[in-house]
Coordinates of C-alpha atoms and ligand atoms in Angstrom, one line a residue:
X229 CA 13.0 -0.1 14.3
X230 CA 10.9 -3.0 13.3
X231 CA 10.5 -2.4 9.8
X232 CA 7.4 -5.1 9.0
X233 CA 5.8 -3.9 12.4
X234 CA 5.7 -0.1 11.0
X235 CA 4.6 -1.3 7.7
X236 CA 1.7 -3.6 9.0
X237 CA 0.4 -0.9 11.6
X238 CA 0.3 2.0 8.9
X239 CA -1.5 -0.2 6.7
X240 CA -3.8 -1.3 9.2
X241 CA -4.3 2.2 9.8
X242 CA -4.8 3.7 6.5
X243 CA -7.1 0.5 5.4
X244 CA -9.1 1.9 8.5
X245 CA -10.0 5.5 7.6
X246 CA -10.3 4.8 4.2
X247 CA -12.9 2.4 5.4
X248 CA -14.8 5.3 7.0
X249 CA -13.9 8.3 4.5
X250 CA -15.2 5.9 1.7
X251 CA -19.2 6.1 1.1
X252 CA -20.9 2.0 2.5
X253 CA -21.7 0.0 -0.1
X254 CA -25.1 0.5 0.8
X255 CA -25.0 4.0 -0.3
X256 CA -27.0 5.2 -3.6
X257 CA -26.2 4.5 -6.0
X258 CA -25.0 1.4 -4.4
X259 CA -23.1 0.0 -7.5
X260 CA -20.9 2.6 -7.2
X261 CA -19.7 2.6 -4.3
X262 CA -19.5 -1.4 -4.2
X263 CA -17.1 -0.8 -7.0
X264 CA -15.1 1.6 -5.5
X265 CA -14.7 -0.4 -2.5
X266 CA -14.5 -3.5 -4.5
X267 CA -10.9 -2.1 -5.3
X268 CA -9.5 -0.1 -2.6
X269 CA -9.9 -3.2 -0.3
X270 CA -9.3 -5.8 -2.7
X271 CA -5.7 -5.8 -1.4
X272 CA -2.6 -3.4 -1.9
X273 CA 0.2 -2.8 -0.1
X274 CA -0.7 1.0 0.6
X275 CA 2.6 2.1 -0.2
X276 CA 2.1 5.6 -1.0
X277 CA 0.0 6.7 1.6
X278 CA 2.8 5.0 3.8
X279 CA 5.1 6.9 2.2
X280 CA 3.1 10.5 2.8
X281 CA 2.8 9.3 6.4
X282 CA 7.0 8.2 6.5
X283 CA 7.8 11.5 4.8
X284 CA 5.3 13.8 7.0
X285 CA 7.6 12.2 10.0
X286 CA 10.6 12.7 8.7
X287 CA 9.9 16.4 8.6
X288 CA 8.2 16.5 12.4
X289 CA 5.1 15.3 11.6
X290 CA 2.4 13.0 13.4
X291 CA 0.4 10.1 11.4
X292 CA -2.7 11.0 13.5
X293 CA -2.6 14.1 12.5
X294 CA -6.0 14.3 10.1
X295 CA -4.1 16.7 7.5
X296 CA -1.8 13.7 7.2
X297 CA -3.9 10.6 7.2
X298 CA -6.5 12.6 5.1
X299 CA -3.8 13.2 2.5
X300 CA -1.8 10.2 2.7
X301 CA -6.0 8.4 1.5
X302 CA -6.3 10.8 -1.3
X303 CA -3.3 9.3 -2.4
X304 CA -4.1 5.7 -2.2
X305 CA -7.6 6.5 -3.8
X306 CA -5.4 8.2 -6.8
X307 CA -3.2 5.4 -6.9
X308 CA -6.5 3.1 -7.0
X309 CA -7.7 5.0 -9.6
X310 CA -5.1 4.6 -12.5
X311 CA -4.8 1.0 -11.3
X312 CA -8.3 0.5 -12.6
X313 CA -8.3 2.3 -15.7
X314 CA -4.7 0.5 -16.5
X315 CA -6.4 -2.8 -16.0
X316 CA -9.1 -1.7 -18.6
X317 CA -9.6 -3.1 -21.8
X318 CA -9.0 -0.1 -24.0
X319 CA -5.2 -0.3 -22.3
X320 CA -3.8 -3.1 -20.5
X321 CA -7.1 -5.1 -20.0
X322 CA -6.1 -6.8 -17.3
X323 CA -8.3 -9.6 -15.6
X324 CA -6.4 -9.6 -12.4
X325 CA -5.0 -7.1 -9.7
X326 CA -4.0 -7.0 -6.0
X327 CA -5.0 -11.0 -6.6
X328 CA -8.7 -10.6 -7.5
X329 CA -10.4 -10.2 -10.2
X330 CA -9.9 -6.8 -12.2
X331 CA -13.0 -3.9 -11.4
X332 CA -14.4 -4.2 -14.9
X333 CA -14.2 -8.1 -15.1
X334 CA -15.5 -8.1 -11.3
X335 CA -18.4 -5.6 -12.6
X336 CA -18.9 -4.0 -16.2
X337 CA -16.5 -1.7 -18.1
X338 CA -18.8 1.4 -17.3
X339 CA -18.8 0.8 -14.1
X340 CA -15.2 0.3 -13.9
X341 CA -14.7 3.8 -15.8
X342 CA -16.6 5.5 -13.0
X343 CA -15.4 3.9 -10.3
X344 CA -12.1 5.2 -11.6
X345 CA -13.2 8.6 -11.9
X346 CA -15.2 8.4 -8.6
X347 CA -12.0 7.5 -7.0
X348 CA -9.9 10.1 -8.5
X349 CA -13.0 12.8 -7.7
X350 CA -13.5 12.1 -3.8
X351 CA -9.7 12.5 -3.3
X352 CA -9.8 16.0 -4.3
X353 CA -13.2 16.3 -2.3
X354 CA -10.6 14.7 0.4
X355 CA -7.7 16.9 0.1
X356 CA -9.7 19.7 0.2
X357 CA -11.2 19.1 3.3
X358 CA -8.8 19.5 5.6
X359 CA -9.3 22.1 8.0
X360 CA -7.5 24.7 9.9
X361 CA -6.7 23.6 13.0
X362 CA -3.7 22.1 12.6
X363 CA -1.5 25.5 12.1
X364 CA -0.6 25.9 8.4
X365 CA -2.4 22.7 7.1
X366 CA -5.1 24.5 5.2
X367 CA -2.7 26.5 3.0
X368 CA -0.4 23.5 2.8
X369 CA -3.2 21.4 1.6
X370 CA -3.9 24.2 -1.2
X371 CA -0.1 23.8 -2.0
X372 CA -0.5 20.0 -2.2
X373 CA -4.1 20.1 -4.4
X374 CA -2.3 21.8 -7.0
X375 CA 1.1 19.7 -6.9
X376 CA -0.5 16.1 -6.7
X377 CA -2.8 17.3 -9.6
X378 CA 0.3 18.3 -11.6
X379 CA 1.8 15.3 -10.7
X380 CA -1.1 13.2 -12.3
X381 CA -2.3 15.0 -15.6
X382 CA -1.3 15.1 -18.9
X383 CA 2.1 16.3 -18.1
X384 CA 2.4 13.8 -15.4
X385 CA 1.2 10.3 -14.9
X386 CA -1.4 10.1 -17.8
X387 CA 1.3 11.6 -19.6
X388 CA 3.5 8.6 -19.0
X389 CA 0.8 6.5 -19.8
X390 CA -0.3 8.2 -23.1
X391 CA 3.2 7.7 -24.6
X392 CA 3.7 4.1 -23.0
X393 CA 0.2 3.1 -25.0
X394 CA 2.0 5.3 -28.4
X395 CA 5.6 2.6 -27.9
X396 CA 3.4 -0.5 -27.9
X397 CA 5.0 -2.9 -30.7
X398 CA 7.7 -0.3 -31.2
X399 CA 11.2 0.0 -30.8
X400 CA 11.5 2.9 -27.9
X401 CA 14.7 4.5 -27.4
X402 CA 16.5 5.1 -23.8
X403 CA 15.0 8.8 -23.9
X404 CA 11.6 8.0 -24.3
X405 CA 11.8 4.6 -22.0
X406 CA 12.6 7.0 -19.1
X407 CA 9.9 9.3 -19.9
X408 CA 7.2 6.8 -19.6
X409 CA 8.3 5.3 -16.1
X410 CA 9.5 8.7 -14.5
X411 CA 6.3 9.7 -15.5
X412 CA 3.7 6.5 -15.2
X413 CA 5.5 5.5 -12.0
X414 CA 7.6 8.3 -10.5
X415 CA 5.1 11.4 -10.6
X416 CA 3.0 9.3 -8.1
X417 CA 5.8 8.4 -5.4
X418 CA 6.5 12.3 -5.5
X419 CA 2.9 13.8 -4.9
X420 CA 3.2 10.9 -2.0
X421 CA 6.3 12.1 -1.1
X422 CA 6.4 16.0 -1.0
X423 CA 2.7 16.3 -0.1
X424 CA 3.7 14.9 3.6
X425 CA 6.8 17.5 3.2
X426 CA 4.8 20.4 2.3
X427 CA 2.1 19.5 5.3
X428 CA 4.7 19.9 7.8
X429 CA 6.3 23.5 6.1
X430 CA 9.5 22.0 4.6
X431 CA 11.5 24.5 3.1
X432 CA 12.8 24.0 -0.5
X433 CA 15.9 22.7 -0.1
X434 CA 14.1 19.8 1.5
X435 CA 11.8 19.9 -0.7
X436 CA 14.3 19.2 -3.3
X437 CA 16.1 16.5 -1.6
X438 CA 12.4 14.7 -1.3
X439 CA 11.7 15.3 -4.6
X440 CA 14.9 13.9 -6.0
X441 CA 14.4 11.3 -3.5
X442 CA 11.6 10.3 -5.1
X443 CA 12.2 10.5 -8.6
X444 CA 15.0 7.7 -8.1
X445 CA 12.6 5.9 -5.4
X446 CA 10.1 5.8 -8.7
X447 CA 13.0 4.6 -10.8
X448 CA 14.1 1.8 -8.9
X449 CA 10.6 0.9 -7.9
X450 CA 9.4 0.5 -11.8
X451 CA 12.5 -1.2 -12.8
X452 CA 12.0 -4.1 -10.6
X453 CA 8.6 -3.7 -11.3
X454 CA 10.1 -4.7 -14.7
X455 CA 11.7 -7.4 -13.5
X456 CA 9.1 -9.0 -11.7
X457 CA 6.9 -9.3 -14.6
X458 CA 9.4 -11.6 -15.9
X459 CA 10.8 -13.1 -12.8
X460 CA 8.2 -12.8 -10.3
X461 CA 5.7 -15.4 -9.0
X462 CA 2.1 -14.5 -9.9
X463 CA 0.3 -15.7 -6.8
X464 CA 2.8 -13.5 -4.7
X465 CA 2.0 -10.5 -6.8
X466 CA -1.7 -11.0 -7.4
X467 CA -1.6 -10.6 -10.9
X468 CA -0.5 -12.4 -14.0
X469 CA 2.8 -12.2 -15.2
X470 CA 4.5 -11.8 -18.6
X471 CA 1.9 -8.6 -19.4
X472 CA 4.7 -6.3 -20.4
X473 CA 5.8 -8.9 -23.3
X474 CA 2.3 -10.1 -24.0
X475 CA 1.0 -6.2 -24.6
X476 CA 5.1 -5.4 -26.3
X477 CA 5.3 -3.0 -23.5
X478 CA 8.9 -0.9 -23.6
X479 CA 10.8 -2.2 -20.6
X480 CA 13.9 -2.0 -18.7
X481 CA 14.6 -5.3 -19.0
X482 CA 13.9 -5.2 -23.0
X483 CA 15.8 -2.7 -23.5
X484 CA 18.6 -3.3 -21.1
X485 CA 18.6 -7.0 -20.5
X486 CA 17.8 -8.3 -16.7
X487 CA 21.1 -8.0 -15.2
X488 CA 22.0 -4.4 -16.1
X489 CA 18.0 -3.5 -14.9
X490 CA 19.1 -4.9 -11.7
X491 CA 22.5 -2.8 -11.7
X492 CA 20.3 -0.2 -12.7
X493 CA 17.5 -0.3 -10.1
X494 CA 20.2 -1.1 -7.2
X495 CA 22.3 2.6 -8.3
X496 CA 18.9 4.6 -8.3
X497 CA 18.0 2.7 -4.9
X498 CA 21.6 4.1 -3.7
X499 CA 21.2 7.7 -5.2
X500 CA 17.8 7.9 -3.6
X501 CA 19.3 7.1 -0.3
X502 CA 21.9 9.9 -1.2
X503 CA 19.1 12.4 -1.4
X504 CA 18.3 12.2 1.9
X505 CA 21.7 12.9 3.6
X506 CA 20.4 16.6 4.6
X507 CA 17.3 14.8 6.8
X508 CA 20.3 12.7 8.8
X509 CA 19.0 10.0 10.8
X510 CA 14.8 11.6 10.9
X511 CA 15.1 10.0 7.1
X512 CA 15.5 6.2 8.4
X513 CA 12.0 4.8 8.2
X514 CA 11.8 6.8 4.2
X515 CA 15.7 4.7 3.8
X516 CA 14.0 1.3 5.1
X517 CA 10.8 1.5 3.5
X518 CA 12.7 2.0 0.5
X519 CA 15.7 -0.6 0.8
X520 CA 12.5 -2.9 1.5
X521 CA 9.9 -2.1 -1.1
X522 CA 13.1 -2.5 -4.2
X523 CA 14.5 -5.7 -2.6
X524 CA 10.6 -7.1 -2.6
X525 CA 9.3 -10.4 -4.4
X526 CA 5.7 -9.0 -4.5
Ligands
LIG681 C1 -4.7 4.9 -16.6 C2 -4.4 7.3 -15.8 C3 -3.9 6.0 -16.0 C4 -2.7 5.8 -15.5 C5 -2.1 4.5 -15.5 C6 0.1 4.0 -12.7 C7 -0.4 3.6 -14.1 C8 -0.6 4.6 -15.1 C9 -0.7 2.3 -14.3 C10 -0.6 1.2 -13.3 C11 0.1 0.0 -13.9 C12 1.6 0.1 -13.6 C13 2.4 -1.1 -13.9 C14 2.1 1.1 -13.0 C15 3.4 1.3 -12.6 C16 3.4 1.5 -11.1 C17 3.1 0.2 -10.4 C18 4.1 -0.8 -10.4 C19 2.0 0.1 -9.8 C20 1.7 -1.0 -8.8 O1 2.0 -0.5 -7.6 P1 2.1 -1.4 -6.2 O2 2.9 -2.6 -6.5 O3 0.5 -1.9 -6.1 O4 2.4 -0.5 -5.1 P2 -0.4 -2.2 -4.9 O5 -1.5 -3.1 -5.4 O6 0.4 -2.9 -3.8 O7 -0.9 -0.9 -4.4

């Protein structure tokens, strides 16, 4: 399989329906939805929703299946979401992302907040749309409104977040370090993740195996996400580096050093891998994308 190929086609893809599922800019209020659109297409490699797409296949599914694109949007517009209230003032503030300037630099601070929210409203509205016709997907979508919304409240994401903003300027111990990525970073990739298991009726055991899966995924993915604020090139990621020591933010690599982050991000790539074993060779593309996305420069 032609790794880049899938990658580029799925993107392609999703950057299409989101284009139609998305009010025009020319919709009132127009502001609004300029916003909104400002930042879903101001680049992004639409990971997650590749990754709803790559999971619904490993489990049977079909990409142009509307339960699965549909979902595999809602989570991109999530994802889109937190990326502009991280950027905002009150937390990271931010003046550039996906290589452009930040929503509320790009507009206001107000209109930034509701883009946000707008976002994070019209993937529910998304989610649960999905119709019938496709067997079981109206149930499974039920099953998925109410995991994905776990995964991103206060227990979940914003969780994460509320105690990464709490750390700032302190010393954070290995405990609470893991906290705020599994949760910031992690919670995300497994809504993505299980949402295209649930769609096509995965049992639990399979379940389990995505969700653990995911949870090192996450883990690997942040670290080097760590890593590439220090050692990453800013033009290639589209954003400045050096944030994480410029806001004092609690780190892998400030806690760990760089090389044992690496070691570290390279054993949870491997026990992600591992998870997988019960899927055999239907879990290649989730392995690739994977082995890709923590070996990435950008
Ligand atoms: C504000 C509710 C709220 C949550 C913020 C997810 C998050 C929590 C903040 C985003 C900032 C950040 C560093 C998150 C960690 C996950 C991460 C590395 C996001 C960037 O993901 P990519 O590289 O981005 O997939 P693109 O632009 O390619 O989609």
């Amino acid at each position: 399989m032609n790794l880049e190929k899938y990658l580029q086609e799925k993107k392609s893809f999703i950057d299409k329906q989101l284009d139609e599922l998305l009010p025009s800019a020319s919709t009132f209020p127009n502001i609004i939805h300029e916003a909104m659109r400002y930042s879903i297409f101001a680049g992004g490699k639409r990971l997650r929703p590749i990754l709803t797409i790559a999971s619904a296949e490993t489990c049977g599914g079909d990409f142009r299946n509307a339960s699965v694109y549909k979902t595999a949007c809602a989570i991109e517009l999530i994802h889109t979401y937190t990326l502009i209230h991280d950027d905002l003032p009150a937390i990271d503030n931010d003046d550039y992302r996906r290589g452009q300037l930040t929503c509320h630099k790009k507009f206001d601070e107000a209109t930034a907040i509701l883009a946000g929210d707008a976002l994070l409203t019209q993937a529910f509205e998304l989610l649960s749309s999905i119709e019938t016709e496709e067997g079981n997907a109206k149930f499974a979508s039920l099953k998925n409104i109410h995991y994905i919304a776990k995964c991103i409240g206060s227990q979940g994401v914003i969780g994460g977040q509320v105690i990464d903003i709490i750390s700032e300027d302190k010393t954070v111990d290995e405990e609470s370090l893991e906290y705020i990525h599994f949760k910031k970073t992690a919670e995300l990739f497994k809504a993505a993740i299980i949402s295209g298991g649930v769609l096509e009726g995965c049992d639990q055991k399979e379940l389990t195996a995505l969700e653990n899966f995911a949870n090192y995924y996450g883990l690997a993915f942040q670290i080097t996400d760590d890593i590439l604020d220090i050692e990453g090139n800013s033009e290639k990621m589209g954003k400045n580096i050096g944030s994480d020591l410029k806001n004092k933010k609690a780190t892998y690599p400030s806690l760990y050093g760089i090389e044992k982050s690496k070691d570290m991000a390279r054993s949870a790539l491997l026990k992600a891998m591992e998870s997988l074993v019960i899927f055999g060779e239907k879990a290649d593309t989730l392995k690739a994308i994977a082995s890709y996305t923590i070996n990435r420069s950008s």
